[in-house]
Amino acid sequence: MVYFGRKFFSQRFKKSVSVDSVGELIIQREGDAVPIMSLSSGERQLLTLLAHVTFMPRINAGIIIIDEPELSLHLRWQETLVGQLTRLNSSIQFLFATHSPEIIGENKKNALRVNR
């Protein structure tokens, strides 16, 4: 069983997310199954992103461009998003277009400010 998203889902919402041996996504809260459609839009968005990053090939993975990742994401998730994604798959280059200073966080040296 593969576990991912622990930092995000267990931190505030006490949920666990895993993929079993046949590839089925398992979401649980306090031992009870949680249907995907009962998750918030931010949780579903984050879950999709984490799945892509987790299961993307490690060799020559490429670039993922994410436009306004802060939409529907809890502030704490915004603060840890970049670090968690790069730890999950270091072979991916991420490009974020954001208005959120929390997304940039400690990555100011890698940020480019664009004005109109």
mmCIF file of N, CA and C in Angstrom:
data_model
loop_
_atom_site.group_PDB
_atom_site.id
_atom_site.type_symbol
_atom_site.label_atom_id
_atom_site.label_comp_id
_atom_site.label_asym_id
_atom_site.label_seq_id
_atom_site.Cartn_x
_atom_site.Cartn_y
_atom_site.Cartn_z
ATOM 1 N N MET A 1 0.847 -1.176 0.000
ATOM 2 C CA MET A 1 0.000 0.000 0.000
ATOM 3 C C MET A 1 0.891 1.237 0.000
ATOM 4 N N VAL A 2 0.599 2.182 -0.856
ATOM 5 C CA VAL A 2 1.362 3.421 -0.955
ATOM 6 C C VAL A 2 0.603 4.523 -0.225
ATOM 7 N N TYR A 3 1.301 5.229 0.657
ATOM 8 C CA TYR A 3 0.691 6.345 1.372
ATOM 9 C C TYR A 3 1.254 7.650 0.827
ATOM 10 N N PHE A 4 0.397 8.615 0.628
ATOM 11 C CA PHE A 4 0.876 9.928 0.223
ATOM 12 C C PHE A 4 -0.060 10.990 0.783
ATOM 13 N N GLY A 5 0.447 12.201 0.841
ATOM 14 C CA GLY A 5 -0.365 13.293 1.351
ATOM 15 C C GLY A 5 -0.491 13.323 2.861
ATOM 16 N N ARG A 6 0.347 12.578 3.556
ATOM 17 C CA ARG A 6 0.243 12.536 5.022
ATOM 18 C C ARG A 6 0.340 13.922 5.642
ATOM 19 N N LYS A 7 1.281 14.696 5.161
ATOM 20 C CA LYS A 7 1.505 16.035 5.720
ATOM 21 C C LYS A 7 0.249 16.890 5.622
ATOM 22 N N PHE A 8 -0.484 16.751 4.542
ATOM 23 C CA PHE A 8 -1.653 17.587 4.318
ATOM 24 C C PHE A 8 -2.902 17.035 4.994
ATOM 25 N N PHE A 9 -3.205 15.792 4.773
ATOM 26 C CA PHE A 9 -4.481 15.266 5.226
ATOM 27 C C PHE A 9 -4.494 14.900 6.704
ATOM 28 N N SER A 10 -3.402 14.396 7.235
ATOM 29 C CA SER A 10 -3.397 14.032 8.648
ATOM 30 C C SER A 10 -3.234 15.240 9.545
ATOM 31 N N GLN A 11 -2.570 16.263 9.036
ATOM 32 C CA GLN A 11 -2.236 17.455 9.809
ATOM 33 C C GLN A 11 -3.474 18.135 10.406
ATOM 34 N N ARG A 12 -4.447 18.439 9.599
ATOM 35 C CA ARG A 12 -5.591 19.221 10.064
ATOM 36 C C ARG A 12 -6.887 18.426 10.078
ATOM 37 N N PHE A 13 -7.026 17.508 9.129
ATOM 38 C CA PHE A 13 -8.307 16.845 8.940
ATOM 39 C C PHE A 13 -8.326 15.401 9.423
ATOM 40 N N LYS A 14 -7.198 14.931 9.920
ATOM 41 C CA LYS A 14 -7.090 13.595 10.492
ATOM 42 C C LYS A 14 -7.595 12.506 9.543
ATOM 43 N N LYS A 15 -7.239 12.668 8.264
ATOM 44 C CA LYS A 15 -7.593 11.677 7.250
ATOM 45 C C LYS A 15 -6.315 11.014 6.765
ATOM 46 N N SER A 16 -6.443 9.784 6.318
ATOM 47 C CA SER A 16 -5.311 9.110 5.689
ATOM 48 C C SER A 16 -5.688 8.783 4.251
ATOM 49 N N VAL A 17 -4.709 8.885 3.378
ATOM 50 C CA VAL A 17 -4.910 8.622 1.953
ATOM 51 C C VAL A 17 -3.883 7.583 1.541
ATOM 52 N N SER A 18 -4.328 6.531 0.883
ATOM 53 C CA SER A 18 -3.420 5.485 0.427
ATOM 54 C C SER A 18 -3.946 4.866 -0.864
ATOM 55 N N VAL A 19 -3.075 4.128 -1.509
ATOM 56 C CA VAL A 19 -3.435 3.375 -2.709
ATOM 57 C C VAL A 19 -3.138 1.919 -2.403
ATOM 58 N N ASP A 20 -4.159 1.056 -2.541
ATOM 59 C CA ASP A 20 -3.939 -0.352 -2.220
ATOM 60 C C ASP A 20 -3.245 -1.083 -3.363
ATOM 61 N N SER A 21 -3.053 -2.386 -3.216
ATOM 62 C CA SER A 21 -2.279 -3.177 -4.174
ATOM 63 C C SER A 21 -2.919 -3.285 -5.554
ATOM 64 N N VAL A 22 -4.202 -2.994 -5.679
ATOM 65 C CA VAL A 22 -4.853 -3.032 -6.994
ATOM 66 C C VAL A 22 -5.066 -1.632 -7.562
ATOM 67 N N GLY A 23 -4.503 -0.616 -6.906
ATOM 68 C CA GLY A 23 -4.571 0.744 -7.423
ATOM 69 C C GLY A 23 -5.792 1.534 -7.002
ATOM 70 N N GLU A 24 -6.537 1.026 -6.029
ATOM 71 C CA GLU A 24 -7.722 1.756 -5.563
ATOM 72 C C GLU A 24 -7.327 2.779 -4.508
ATOM 73 N N LEU A 25 -7.867 3.982 -4.651
ATOM 74 C CA LEU A 25 -7.600 5.054 -3.701
ATOM 75 C C LEU A 25 -8.449 4.833 -2.455
ATOM 76 N N ILE A 26 -7.800 4.843 -1.309
ATOM 77 C CA ILE A 26 -8.465 4.619 -0.030
ATOM 78 C C ILE A 26 -8.319 5.881 0.813
ATOM 79 N N ILE A 27 -9.436 6.481 1.202
ATOM 80 C CA ILE A 27 -9.425 7.645 2.081
ATOM 81 C C ILE A 27 -10.185 7.249 3.336
ATOM 82 N N GLN A 28 -9.552 7.455 4.476
ATOM 83 C CA GLN A 28 -10.189 7.099 5.744
ATOM 84 C C GLN A 28 -10.067 8.235 6.743
ATOM 85 N N ARG A 29 -11.083 8.316 7.587
ATOM 86 C CA ARG A 29 -11.053 9.249 8.716
ATOM 87 C C ARG A 29 -11.494 8.466 9.935
ATOM 88 N N GLU A 30 -10.579 8.354 10.890
ATOM 89 C CA GLU A 30 -10.825 7.603 12.122
ATOM 90 C C GLU A 30 -11.340 6.201 11.816
ATOM 91 N N GLY A 31 -10.738 5.554 10.802
ATOM 92 C CA GLY A 31 -11.069 4.181 10.460
ATOM 93 C C GLY A 31 -12.247 3.995 9.523
ATOM 94 N N ASP A 32 -13.010 5.057 9.255
ATOM 95 C CA ASP A 32 -14.167 4.958 8.365
ATOM 96 C C ASP A 32 -13.801 5.435 6.968
ATOM 97 N N ALA A 33 -14.352 4.753 5.957
ATOM 98 C CA ALA A 33 -14.125 5.143 4.569
ATOM 99 C C ALA A 33 -14.772 6.486 4.285
ATOM 100 N N VAL A 34 -14.085 7.318 3.504
ATOM 101 C CA VAL A 34 -14.585 8.636 3.135
ATOM 102 C C VAL A 34 -14.695 8.676 1.608
ATOM 103 N N PRO A 35 -15.900 8.899 1.061
ATOM 104 C CA PRO A 35 -16.039 8.996 -0.396
ATOM 105 C C PRO A 35 -15.322 10.241 -0.931
ATOM 106 N N ILE A 36 -14.692 10.108 -2.091
ATOM 107 C CA ILE A 36 -13.952 11.222 -2.684
ATOM 108 C C ILE A 36 -14.843 12.439 -2.863
ATOM 109 N N MET A 37 -16.070 12.234 -3.286
ATOM 110 C CA MET A 37 -16.951 13.375 -3.551
ATOM 111 C C MET A 37 -17.362 14.122 -2.274
ATOM 112 N N SER A 38 -17.116 13.550 -1.111
ATOM 113 C CA SER A 38 -17.434 14.267 0.127
ATOM 114 C C SER A 38 -16.271 15.149 0.584
ATOM 115 N N LEU A 39 -15.133 15.058 -0.104
ATOM 116 C CA LEU A 39 -14.000 15.918 0.222
ATOM 117 C C LEU A 39 -14.266 17.333 -0.275
ATOM 118 N N SER A 40 -13.619 18.299 0.326
ATOM 119 C CA SER A 40 -13.745 19.684 -0.135
ATOM 120 C C SER A 40 -13.058 19.835 -1.489
ATOM 121 N N SER A 41 -13.340 20.919 -2.183
ATOM 122 C CA SER A 41 -12.704 21.144 -3.489
ATOM 123 C C SER A 41 -11.187 21.270 -3.331
ATOM 124 N N GLY A 42 -10.738 21.879 -2.255
ATOM 125 C CA GLY A 42 -9.301 21.996 -1.999
ATOM 126 C C GLY A 42 -8.660 20.641 -1.762
ATOM 127 N N GLU A 43 -9.341 19.773 -1.014
ATOM 128 C CA GLU A 43 -8.812 18.427 -0.770
ATOM 129 C C GLU A 43 -8.738 17.630 -2.062
ATOM 130 N N ARG A 44 -9.767 17.717 -2.898
ATOM 131 C CA ARG A 44 -9.762 16.998 -4.181
ATOM 132 C C ARG A 44 -8.659 17.542 -5.099
ATOM 133 N N GLN A 45 -8.508 18.860 -5.133
ATOM 134 C CA GLN A 45 -7.461 19.481 -5.954
ATOM 135 C C GLN A 45 -6.091 19.009 -5.493
ATOM 136 N N LEU A 46 -5.864 19.033 -4.208
ATOM 137 C CA LEU A 46 -4.586 18.623 -3.646
ATOM 138 C C LEU A 46 -4.336 17.130 -3.884
ATOM 139 N N LEU A 47 -5.348 16.327 -3.718
ATOM 140 C CA LEU A 47 -5.243 14.891 -3.931
ATOM 141 C C LEU A 47 -4.836 14.574 -5.368
ATOM 142 N N THR A 48 -5.434 15.258 -6.324
ATOM 143 C CA THR A 48 -5.094 15.065 -7.733
ATOM 144 C C THR A 48 -3.640 15.440 -7.990
ATOM 145 N N LEU A 49 -3.222 16.576 -7.474
ATOM 146 C CA LEU A 49 -1.850 17.032 -7.658
ATOM 147 C C LEU A 49 -0.854 16.069 -7.013
ATOM 148 N N LEU A 50 -1.124 15.643 -5.792
ATOM 149 C CA LEU A 50 -0.233 14.713 -5.099
ATOM 150 C C LEU A 50 -0.128 13.387 -5.842
ATOM 151 N N ALA A 51 -1.236 12.907 -6.379
ATOM 152 C CA ALA A 51 -1.214 11.644 -7.134
ATOM 153 C C ALA A 51 -0.344 11.777 -8.382
ATOM 154 N N HIS A 52 -0.507 12.865 -9.108
ATOM 155 C CA HIS A 52 0.322 13.074 -10.308
ATOM 156 C C HIS A 52 1.804 13.091 -9.952
ATOM 157 N N VAL A 53 2.145 13.835 -8.929
ATOM 158 C CA VAL A 53 3.550 13.977 -8.547
ATOM 159 C C VAL A 53 4.108 12.660 -7.996
ATOM 160 N N THR A 54 3.331 11.966 -7.190
ATOM 161 C CA THR A 54 3.786 10.720 -6.580
ATOM 162 C C THR A 54 4.036 9.633 -7.615
ATOM 163 N N PHE A 55 3.157 9.520 -8.580
ATOM 164 C CA PHE A 55 3.243 8.400 -9.517
ATOM 165 C C PHE A 55 3.867 8.755 -10.865
ATOM 166 N N MET A 56 4.363 9.974 -11.006
ATOM 167 C CA MET A 56 5.050 10.366 -12.225
ATOM 168 C C MET A 56 6.421 9.696 -12.240
ATOM 169 N N PRO A 57 6.894 9.279 -13.425
ATOM 170 C CA PRO A 57 8.215 8.625 -13.481
ATOM 171 C C PRO A 57 9.308 9.503 -12.871
ATOM 172 N N ARG A 58 10.279 8.866 -12.263
ATOM 173 C CA ARG A 58 11.365 9.585 -11.600
ATOM 174 C C ARG A 58 12.456 10.041 -12.573
ATOM 175 N N ILE A 59 12.518 9.454 -13.731
ATOM 176 C CA ILE A 59 13.557 9.791 -14.703
ATOM 177 C C ILE A 59 12.959 10.699 -15.774
ATOM 178 N N ASN A 60 13.607 11.834 -16.003
ATOM 179 C CA ASN A 60 13.148 12.793 -17.012
ATOM 180 C C ASN A 60 11.666 13.134 -16.843
ATOM 181 N N ALA A 61 11.275 13.425 -15.627
ATOM 182 C CA ALA A 61 9.864 13.665 -15.330
ATOM 183 C C ALA A 61 9.315 14.921 -15.998
ATOM 184 N N GLY A 62 10.145 15.951 -16.172
ATOM 185 C CA GLY A 62 9.684 17.142 -16.863
ATOM 186 C C GLY A 62 9.239 18.259 -15.949
ATOM 187 N N ILE A 63 8.281 19.028 -16.457
ATOM 188 C CA ILE A 63 7.820 20.240 -15.776
ATOM 189 C C ILE A 63 6.326 20.138 -15.515
ATOM 190 N N ILE A 64 5.903 20.582 -14.347
ATOM 191 C CA ILE A 64 4.484 20.720 -14.031
ATOM 192 C C ILE A 64 4.220 22.204 -13.799
ATOM 193 N N ILE A 65 3.274 22.748 -14.547
ATOM 194 C CA ILE A 65 2.897 24.157 -14.408
ATOM 195 C C ILE A 65 1.577 24.211 -13.658
ATOM 196 N N ILE A 66 1.554 24.982 -12.579
ATOM 197 C CA ILE A 66 0.366 25.062 -11.736
ATOM 198 C C ILE A 66 -0.058 26.525 -11.632
ATOM 199 N N ASP A 67 -1.244 26.809 -12.117
ATOM 200 C CA ASP A 67 -1.773 28.173 -12.106
ATOM 201 C C ASP A 67 -2.663 28.361 -10.881
ATOM 202 N N GLU A 68 -2.335 29.340 -10.077
ATOM 203 C CA GLU A 68 -3.072 29.698 -8.870
ATOM 204 C C GLU A 68 -3.382 28.495 -7.969
ATOM 205 N N PRO A 69 -2.346 27.825 -7.479
ATOM 206 C CA PRO A 69 -2.572 26.669 -6.613
ATOM 207 C C PRO A 69 -3.237 27.024 -5.293
ATOM 208 N N GLU A 70 -3.228 28.305 -4.946
ATOM 209 C CA GLU A 70 -3.818 28.727 -3.664
ATOM 210 C C GLU A 70 -5.338 28.642 -3.641
ATOM 211 N N LEU A 71 -5.964 28.576 -4.811
ATOM 212 C CA LEU A 71 -7.426 28.523 -4.853
ATOM 213 C C LEU A 71 -7.927 27.273 -4.135
ATOM 214 N N SER A 72 -8.794 27.460 -3.207
ATOM 215 C CA SER A 72 -9.421 26.387 -2.421
ATOM 216 C C SER A 72 -8.481 25.687 -1.445
ATOM 217 N N LEU A 73 -7.246 26.163 -1.308
ATOM 218 C CA LEU A 73 -6.331 25.503 -0.383
ATOM 219 C C LEU A 73 -6.251 26.259 0.938
ATOM 220 N N HIS A 74 -6.300 25.499 2.004
ATOM 221 C CA HIS A 74 -6.143 26.048 3.346
ATOM 222 C C HIS A 74 -4.777 26.746 3.434
ATOM 223 N N LEU A 75 -4.698 27.801 4.227
ATOM 224 C CA LEU A 75 -3.478 28.591 4.353
ATOM 225 C C LEU A 75 -2.274 27.735 4.743
ATOM 226 N N ARG A 76 -2.443 26.810 5.674
ATOM 227 C CA ARG A 76 -1.327 25.938 6.080
ATOM 228 C C ARG A 76 -0.840 25.080 4.919
ATOM 229 N N TRP A 77 -1.771 24.636 4.085
ATOM 230 C CA TRP A 77 -1.381 23.840 2.917
ATOM 231 C C TRP A 77 -0.595 24.700 1.944
ATOM 232 N N GLN A 78 -0.989 25.949 1.784
ATOM 233 C CA GLN A 78 -0.257 26.848 0.895
ATOM 234 C C GLN A 78 1.186 27.009 1.365
ATOM 235 N N GLU A 79 1.364 27.102 2.674
ATOM 236 C CA GLU A 79 2.695 27.323 3.247
ATOM 237 C C GLU A 79 3.633 26.149 3.020
ATOM 238 N N THR A 80 3.111 24.944 2.913
ATOM 239 C CA THR A 80 3.969 23.761 2.796
ATOM 240 C C THR A 80 3.921 23.099 1.423
ATOM 241 N N LEU A 81 3.115 23.614 0.516
ATOM 242 C CA LEU A 81 2.892 22.971 -0.775
ATOM 243 C C LEU A 81 4.174 22.757 -1.575
ATOM 244 N N VAL A 82 4.943 23.805 -1.794
ATOM 245 C CA VAL A 82 6.134 23.715 -2.643
ATOM 246 C C VAL A 82 7.126 22.704 -2.070
ATOM 247 N N GLY A 83 7.407 22.810 -0.801
ATOM 248 C CA GLY A 83 8.357 21.885 -0.173
ATOM 249 C C GLY A 83 7.916 20.438 -0.236
ATOM 250 N N GLN A 84 6.643 20.199 0.014
ATOM 251 C CA GLN A 84 6.136 18.828 -0.023
ATOM 252 C C GLN A 84 6.179 18.243 -1.428
ATOM 253 N N LEU A 85 5.812 19.035 -2.426
ATOM 254 C CA LEU A 85 5.820 18.540 -3.802
ATOM 255 C C LEU A 85 7.238 18.212 -4.259
ATOM 256 N N THR A 86 8.183 19.083 -3.955
ATOM 257 C CA THR A 86 9.560 18.821 -4.387
ATOM 258 C C THR A 86 10.163 17.637 -3.642
ATOM 259 N N ARG A 87 9.755 17.389 -2.416
ATOM 260 C CA ARG A 87 10.229 16.206 -1.692
ATOM 261 C C ARG A 87 9.625 14.926 -2.256
ATOM 262 N N LEU A 88 8.392 14.990 -2.713
ATOM 263 C CA LEU A 88 7.745 13.797 -3.274
ATOM 264 C C LEU A 88 8.423 13.311 -4.544
ATOM 265 N N ASN A 89 8.841 14.236 -5.389
ATOM 266 C CA ASN A 89 9.471 13.842 -6.650
ATOM 267 C C ASN A 89 10.445 14.951 -7.063
ATOM 268 N N SER A 90 11.701 14.763 -6.717
ATOM 269 C CA SER A 90 12.703 15.807 -6.965
ATOM 270 C C SER A 90 13.113 15.911 -8.433
ATOM 271 N N SER A 91 12.662 15.000 -9.282
ATOM 272 C CA SER A 91 13.018 15.067 -10.701
ATOM 273 C C SER A 91 12.074 15.965 -11.500
ATOM 274 N N ILE A 92 11.054 16.498 -10.851
ATOM 275 C CA ILE A 92 10.096 17.380 -11.517
ATOM 276 C C ILE A 92 10.488 18.830 -11.260
ATOM 277 N N GLN A 93 10.395 19.648 -12.293
ATOM 278 C CA GLN A 93 10.552 21.092 -12.124
ATOM 279 C C GLN A 93 9.149 21.678 -12.053
ATOM 280 N N PHE A 94 8.887 22.468 -11.032
ATOM 281 C CA PHE A 94 7.560 23.070 -10.839
ATOM 282 C C PHE A 94 7.607 24.540 -11.208
ATOM 283 N N LEU A 95 6.563 24.991 -11.868
ATOM 284 C CA LEU A 95 6.387 26.393 -12.198
ATOM 285 C C LEU A 95 5.019 26.805 -11.663
ATOM 286 N N PHE A 96 5.016 27.719 -10.689
ATOM 287 C CA PHE A 96 3.783 28.174 -10.064
ATOM 288 C C PHE A 96 3.480 29.601 -10.501
ATOM 289 N N ALA A 97 2.249 29.862 -10.892
ATOM 290 C CA ALA A 97 1.770 31.226 -11.119
ATOM 291 C C ALA A 97 0.803 31.502 -9.974
ATOM 292 N N THR A 98 1.177 32.418 -9.088
ATOM 293 C CA THR A 98 0.395 32.601 -7.865
ATOM 294 C C THR A 98 0.340 34.064 -7.441
ATOM 295 N N HIS A 99 -0.675 34.380 -6.672
ATOM 296 C CA HIS A 99 -0.799 35.683 -6.024
ATOM 297 C C HIS A 99 -0.529 35.553 -4.523
ATOM 298 N N SER A 100 -0.259 34.333 -4.081
ATOM 299 C CA SER A 100 -0.141 34.051 -2.662
ATOM 300 C C SER A 100 1.308 34.090 -2.181
ATOM 301 N N PRO A 101 1.618 34.975 -1.238
ATOM 302 C CA PRO A 101 2.972 34.979 -0.669
ATOM 303 C C PRO A 101 3.258 33.701 0.125
ATOM 304 N N GLU A 102 2.219 33.023 0.581
ATOM 305 C CA GLU A 102 2.407 31.779 1.331
ATOM 306 C C GLU A 102 2.937 30.670 0.430
ATOM 307 N N ILE A 103 2.529 30.654 -0.824
ATOM 308 C CA ILE A 103 3.029 29.646 -1.761
ATOM 309 C C ILE A 103 4.535 29.846 -1.967
ATOM 310 N N ILE A 104 4.962 31.089 -2.099
ATOM 311 C CA ILE A 104 6.376 31.386 -2.314
ATOM 312 C C ILE A 104 7.168 31.095 -1.050
ATOM 313 N N GLY A 105 6.662 31.556 0.087
ATOM 314 C CA GLY A 105 7.278 31.271 1.374
ATOM 315 C C GLY A 105 8.771 31.467 1.393
ATOM 316 N N GLU A 106 9.501 30.403 1.693
ATOM 317 C CA GLU A 106 10.961 30.445 1.804
ATOM 318 C C GLU A 106 11.659 30.342 0.458
ATOM 319 N N ASN A 107 10.902 30.325 -0.623
ATOM 320 C CA ASN A 107 11.487 30.139 -1.957
ATOM 321 C C ASN A 107 11.656 31.447 -2.717
ATOM 322 N N LYS A 108 11.802 32.557 -2.005
ATOM 323 C CA LYS A 108 11.911 33.866 -2.660
ATOM 324 C C LYS A 108 13.074 33.935 -3.634
ATOM 325 N N LYS A 109 14.156 33.223 -3.354
ATOM 326 C CA LYS A 109 15.313 33.253 -4.251
ATOM 327 C C LYS A 109 15.002 32.607 -5.597
ATOM 328 N N ASN A 110 13.978 31.765 -5.632
ATOM 329 C CA ASN A 110 13.591 31.092 -6.865
ATOM 330 C C ASN A 110 12.355 31.725 -7.510
ATOM 331 N N ALA A 111 11.896 32.841 -6.966
ATOM 332 C CA ALA A 111 10.672 33.470 -7.440
ATOM 333 C C ALA A 111 10.987 34.636 -8.374
ATOM 334 N N LEU A 112 10.100 34.859 -9.307
ATOM 335 C CA LEU A 112 10.202 35.968 -10.231
ATOM 336 C C LEU A 112 8.897 36.751 -10.150
ATOM 337 N N ARG A 113 9.004 38.027 -9.831
ATOM 338 C CA ARG A 113 7.817 38.867 -9.737
ATOM 339 C C ARG A 113 7.507 39.447 -11.114
ATOM 340 N N VAL A 114 6.279 39.292 -11.548
ATOM 341 C CA VAL A 114 5.861 39.785 -12.851
ATOM 342 C C VAL A 114 4.804 40.860 -12.640
ATOM 343 N N ASN A 115 5.049 42.049 -13.169
ATOM 344 C CA ASN A 115 4.088 43.147 -13.089
ATOM 345 C C ASN A 115 3.494 43.379 -14.455
ATOM 346 N N ARG A 116 2.279 43.902 -14.455
ATOM 347 C CA ARG A 116 1.633 44.212 -15.746
ATOM 348 C C ARG A 116 2.118 45.527 -16.268
#
